Coordinates of C-alpha atoms in Angstrom, one line a residue:
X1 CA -14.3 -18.0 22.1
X2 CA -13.8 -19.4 18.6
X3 CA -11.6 -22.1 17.6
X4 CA -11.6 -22.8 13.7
X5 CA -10.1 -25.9 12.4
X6 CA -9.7 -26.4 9.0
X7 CA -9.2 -29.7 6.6
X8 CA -8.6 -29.3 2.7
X9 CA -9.4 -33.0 1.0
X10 CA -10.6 -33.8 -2.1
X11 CA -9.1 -34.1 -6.0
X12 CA -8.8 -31.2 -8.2
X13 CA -9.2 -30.9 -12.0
X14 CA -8.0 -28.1 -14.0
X15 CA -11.5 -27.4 -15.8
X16 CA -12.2 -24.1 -17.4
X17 CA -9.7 -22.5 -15.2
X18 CA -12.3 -23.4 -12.5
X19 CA -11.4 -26.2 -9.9
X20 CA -13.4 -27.5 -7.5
X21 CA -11.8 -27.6 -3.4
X22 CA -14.1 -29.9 -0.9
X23 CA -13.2 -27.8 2.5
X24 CA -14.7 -29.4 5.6
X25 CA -14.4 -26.4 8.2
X26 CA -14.6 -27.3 12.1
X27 CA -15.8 -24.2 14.2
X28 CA -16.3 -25.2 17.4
X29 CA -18.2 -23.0 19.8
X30 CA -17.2 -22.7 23.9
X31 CA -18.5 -25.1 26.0
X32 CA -21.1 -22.3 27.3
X33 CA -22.4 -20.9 23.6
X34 CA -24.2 -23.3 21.5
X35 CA -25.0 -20.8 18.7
X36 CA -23.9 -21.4 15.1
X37 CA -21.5 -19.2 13.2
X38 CA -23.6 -17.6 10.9
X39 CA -22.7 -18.0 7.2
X40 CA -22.6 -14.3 6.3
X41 CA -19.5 -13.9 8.5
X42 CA -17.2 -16.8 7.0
X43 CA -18.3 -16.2 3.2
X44 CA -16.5 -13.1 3.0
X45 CA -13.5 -14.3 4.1
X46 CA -13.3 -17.6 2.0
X47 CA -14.4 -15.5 -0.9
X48 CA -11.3 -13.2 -0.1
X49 CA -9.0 -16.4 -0.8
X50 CA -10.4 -16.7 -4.0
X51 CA -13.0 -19.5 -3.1
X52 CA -17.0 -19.4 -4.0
X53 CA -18.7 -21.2 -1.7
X54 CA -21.5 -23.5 -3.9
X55 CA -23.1 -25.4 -1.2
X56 CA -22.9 -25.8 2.8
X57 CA -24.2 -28.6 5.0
X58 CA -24.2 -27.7 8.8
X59 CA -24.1 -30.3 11.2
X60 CA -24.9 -30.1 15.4
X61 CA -22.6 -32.5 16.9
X62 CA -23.5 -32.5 20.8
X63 CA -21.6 -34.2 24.1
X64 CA -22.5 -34.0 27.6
X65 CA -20.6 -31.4 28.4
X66 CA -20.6 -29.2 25.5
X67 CA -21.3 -29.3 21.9
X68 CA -20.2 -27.6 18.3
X69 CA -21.0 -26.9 14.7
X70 CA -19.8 -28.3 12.0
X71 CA -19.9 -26.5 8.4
X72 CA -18.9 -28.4 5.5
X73 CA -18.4 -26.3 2.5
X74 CA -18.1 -26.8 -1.2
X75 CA -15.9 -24.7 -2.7
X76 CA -14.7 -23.3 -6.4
X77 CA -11.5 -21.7 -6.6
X78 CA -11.1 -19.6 -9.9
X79 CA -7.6 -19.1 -10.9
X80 CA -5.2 -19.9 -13.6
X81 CA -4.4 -23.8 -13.7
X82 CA -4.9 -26.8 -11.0
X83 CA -4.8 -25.9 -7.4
X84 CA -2.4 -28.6 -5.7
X85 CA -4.3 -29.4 -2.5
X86 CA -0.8 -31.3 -0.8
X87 CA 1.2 -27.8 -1.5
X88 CA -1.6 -25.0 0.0
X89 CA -3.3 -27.1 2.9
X90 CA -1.3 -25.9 5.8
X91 CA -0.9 -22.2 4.3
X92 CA -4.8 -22.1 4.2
X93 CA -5.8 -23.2 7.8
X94 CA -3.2 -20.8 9.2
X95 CA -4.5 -18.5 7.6
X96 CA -7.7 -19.1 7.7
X97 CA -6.9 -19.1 11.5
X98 CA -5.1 -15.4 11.6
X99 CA -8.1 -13.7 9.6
X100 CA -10.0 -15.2 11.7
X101 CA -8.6 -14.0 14.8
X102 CA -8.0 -10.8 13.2
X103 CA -4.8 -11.0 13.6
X104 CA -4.6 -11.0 9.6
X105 CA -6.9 -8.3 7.1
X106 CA -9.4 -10.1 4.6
X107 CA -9.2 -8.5 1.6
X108 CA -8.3 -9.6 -2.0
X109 CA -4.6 -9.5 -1.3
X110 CA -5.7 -13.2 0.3
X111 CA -6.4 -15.1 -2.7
X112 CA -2.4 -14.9 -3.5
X113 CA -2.5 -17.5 -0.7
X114 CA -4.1 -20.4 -3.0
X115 CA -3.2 -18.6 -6.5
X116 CA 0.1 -17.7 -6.1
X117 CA 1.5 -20.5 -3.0
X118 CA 2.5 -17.9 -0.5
X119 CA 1.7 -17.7 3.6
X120 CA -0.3 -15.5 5.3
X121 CA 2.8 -13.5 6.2
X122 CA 4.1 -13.0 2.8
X123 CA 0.5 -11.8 1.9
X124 CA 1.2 -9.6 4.6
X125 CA 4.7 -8.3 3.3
X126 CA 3.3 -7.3 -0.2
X127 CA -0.4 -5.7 1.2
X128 CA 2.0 -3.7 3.5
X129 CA 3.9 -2.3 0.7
X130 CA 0.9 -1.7 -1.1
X131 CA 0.0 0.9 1.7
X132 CA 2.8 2.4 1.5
X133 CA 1.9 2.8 -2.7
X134 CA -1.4 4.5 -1.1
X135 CA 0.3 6.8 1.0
X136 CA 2.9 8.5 -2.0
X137 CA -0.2 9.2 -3.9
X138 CA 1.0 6.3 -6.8
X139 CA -2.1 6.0 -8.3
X140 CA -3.8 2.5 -8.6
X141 CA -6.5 1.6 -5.9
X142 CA -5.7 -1.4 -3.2
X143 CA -8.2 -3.6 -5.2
X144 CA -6.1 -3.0 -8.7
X145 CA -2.6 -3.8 -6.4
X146 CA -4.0 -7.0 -5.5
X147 CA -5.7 -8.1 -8.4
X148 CA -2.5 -7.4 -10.2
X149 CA -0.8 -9.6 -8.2
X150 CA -2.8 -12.1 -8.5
X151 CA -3.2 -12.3 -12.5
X152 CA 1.0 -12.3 -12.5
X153 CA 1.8 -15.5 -9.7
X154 CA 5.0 -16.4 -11.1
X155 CA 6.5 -12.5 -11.0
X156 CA 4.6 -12.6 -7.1
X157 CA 6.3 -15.3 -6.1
X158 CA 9.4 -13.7 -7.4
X159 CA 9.2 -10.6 -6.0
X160 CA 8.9 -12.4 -2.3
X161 CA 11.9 -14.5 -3.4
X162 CA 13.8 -10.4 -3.7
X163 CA 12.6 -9.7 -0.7
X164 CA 14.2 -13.1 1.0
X165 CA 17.2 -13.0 -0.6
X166 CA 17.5 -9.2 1.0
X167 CA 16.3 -9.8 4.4
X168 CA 15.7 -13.2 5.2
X169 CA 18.6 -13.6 7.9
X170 CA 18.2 -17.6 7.1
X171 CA 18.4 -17.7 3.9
X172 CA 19.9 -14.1 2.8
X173 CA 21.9 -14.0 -0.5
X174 CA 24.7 -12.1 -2.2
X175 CA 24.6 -9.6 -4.6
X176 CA 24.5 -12.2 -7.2
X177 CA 21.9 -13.6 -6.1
X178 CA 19.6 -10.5 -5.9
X179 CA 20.7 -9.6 -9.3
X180 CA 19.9 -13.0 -10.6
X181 CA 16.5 -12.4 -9.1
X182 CA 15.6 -9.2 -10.2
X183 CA 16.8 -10.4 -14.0
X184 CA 14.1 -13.3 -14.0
X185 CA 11.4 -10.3 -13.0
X186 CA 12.3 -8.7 -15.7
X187 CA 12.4 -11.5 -18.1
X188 CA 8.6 -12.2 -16.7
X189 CA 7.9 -8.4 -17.2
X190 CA 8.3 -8.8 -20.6
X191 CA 5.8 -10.9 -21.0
X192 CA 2.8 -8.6 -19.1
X193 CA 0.6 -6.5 -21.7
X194 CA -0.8 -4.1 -19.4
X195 CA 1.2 -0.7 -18.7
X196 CA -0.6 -0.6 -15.3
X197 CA 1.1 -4.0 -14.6
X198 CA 4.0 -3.3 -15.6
X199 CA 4.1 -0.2 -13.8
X200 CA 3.1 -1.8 -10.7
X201 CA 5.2 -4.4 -10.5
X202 CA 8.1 -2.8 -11.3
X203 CA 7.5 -0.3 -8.2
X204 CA 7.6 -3.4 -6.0
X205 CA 11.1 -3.8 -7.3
X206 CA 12.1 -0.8 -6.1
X207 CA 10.3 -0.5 -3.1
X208 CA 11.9 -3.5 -2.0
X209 CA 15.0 -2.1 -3.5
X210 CA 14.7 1.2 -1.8
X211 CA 14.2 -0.6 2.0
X212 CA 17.3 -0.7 3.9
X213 CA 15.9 -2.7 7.2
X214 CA 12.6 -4.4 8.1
X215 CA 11.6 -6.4 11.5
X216 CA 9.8 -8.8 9.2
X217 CA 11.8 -11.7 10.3
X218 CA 12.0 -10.4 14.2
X219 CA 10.0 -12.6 16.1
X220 CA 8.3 -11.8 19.2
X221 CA 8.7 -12.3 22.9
X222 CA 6.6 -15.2 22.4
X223 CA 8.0 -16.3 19.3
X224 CA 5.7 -15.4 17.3
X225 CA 5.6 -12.9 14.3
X226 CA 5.0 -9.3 15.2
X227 CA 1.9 -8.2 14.7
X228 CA 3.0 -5.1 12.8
X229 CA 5.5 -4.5 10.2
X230 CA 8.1 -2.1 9.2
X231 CA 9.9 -1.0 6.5
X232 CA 13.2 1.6 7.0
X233 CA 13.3 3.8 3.0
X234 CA 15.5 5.7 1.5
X235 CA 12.7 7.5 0.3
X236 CA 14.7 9.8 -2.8
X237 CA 15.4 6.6 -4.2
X238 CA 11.9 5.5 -4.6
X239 CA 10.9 7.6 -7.9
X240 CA 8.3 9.9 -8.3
X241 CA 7.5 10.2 -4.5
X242 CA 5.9 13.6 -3.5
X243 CA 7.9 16.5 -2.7
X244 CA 9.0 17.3 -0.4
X245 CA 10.8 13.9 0.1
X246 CA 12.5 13.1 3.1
X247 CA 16.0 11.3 2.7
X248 CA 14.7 8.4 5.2
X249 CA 11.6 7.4 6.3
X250 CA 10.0 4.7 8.3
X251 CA 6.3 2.6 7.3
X252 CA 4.8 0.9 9.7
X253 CA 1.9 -1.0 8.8
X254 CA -0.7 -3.6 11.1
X255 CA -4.3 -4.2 10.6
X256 CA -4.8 -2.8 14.2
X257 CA -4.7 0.3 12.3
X258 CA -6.2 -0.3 9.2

């Protein structure tokens, strides 16, 4: 068994829209197995959050009754402005934690996590609805989805924000405020060059639009989050969906199946 630990620390510059992060990544090893985690199995996930790892420096630390690696990593993140280390710590180690455990994909859908300030979950949310974009045949691969997120953070955030104010029992708005939110996408739409884009993000409106219930915010019998999510549609509201279109339909998405 693998238990990672993770510590963000150090001070980061907006430089070239290139900022350096000094991660110092525990992963300690059980009591019985004293090999190393090899390098080529954590690089493709911290390159997944947006991160390039420029150096390592393992170190053995050993006790008398067992013993662990430790991996310290530096990093590059490249993204648009300074990375705030204070605001993404804890959003990183968890999850750094769930990919990890498999309990969350590594893709590029994960660099929204440092870019664009969401949690694992969210990440989740909007990769979910991007399958559902693959199923109806709308055109632009996974890879495009997500990079398209990523280059528009302010609009991502926004579009999570919709899907709060719809769903989010804790924190569910009116009418208001869902209009009020969907008026500051497309203020921000106005502002993205790229048809594609535009497209793209537009769908996620409706999409999220088009969902009457999700067990997003359903916890558990442990308490935890679900480790799949679904999504209830009134599919003939979604446009240009393939015929023939059914007047409901329910998406269920988990990396279990993926």
């Amino acid at each position: 068994a693998v238990a990672p630990l993770v510590r963000l620390g150090g001070v980061v510059d907006d430089h070239a829209q290139c900022c350096a992060i000094s991660v110092l990544r525990r992963l300690a090893t059980n009591a019985n197995n004293r090999q190393r985690i090899m390098a080529a199995d954590v690089l493709p996930v911290l390159e997944n959050l947006g991160l390039r790892v420029i150096g390592e420096r393992p170190y053995e630390i050993t006790r008398t009754d067992s013993s662990c690696w430790v991996h310290d990593f530096d990093l590059e993140h490249h993204g648009k402005g300074a990375v705030e280390l204070s605001e993404v710590r804890e959003s990183f180690i968890e999850a750094f934690k769930k990919i990890w455990s498999g309990e969350a994909e590594s893709d590029a859908f994960n660099r929204l996590i440092i870019g664009s300030g969401l949690d694992w979950r969210e990440v989740a949310m909007l990769r979910a609805y991007a399958r559902y974009l693959k199923q109806i045949r709308f055109g632009l691969s996974q890879a495009y989805i997500a990079n398209a997120l990523g280059s528009h953070p302010d609009i991502t955030r926004e579009l999570v924000q919709l899907f709060n104010l719809r769903f989010d029992p804790q924190g569910q708005g009116g009418e208001d405020d869902v209009n009020a939110c969907r008026e500051r996408i497309n203020g921000l739409l106005d502002q993205v060059s790229s048809l594609n884009d535009d497209r793209l993000l537009r769908r996620y409106v409706d999409l999220m639009m088009a969902t009457l219930r999700t067990n997003f915010f359903q916890p558990a019998e442990d308490g935890q989050a679900k480790d799949y999510i679904s999504f209830k549609l009134d599919t003939r509201s979604i446009p240009d969906v393939p015929k023939p279109r059914p007047m409901f339909e329910i998406f269920v998405y988990s990396p279990r199946v993926e």
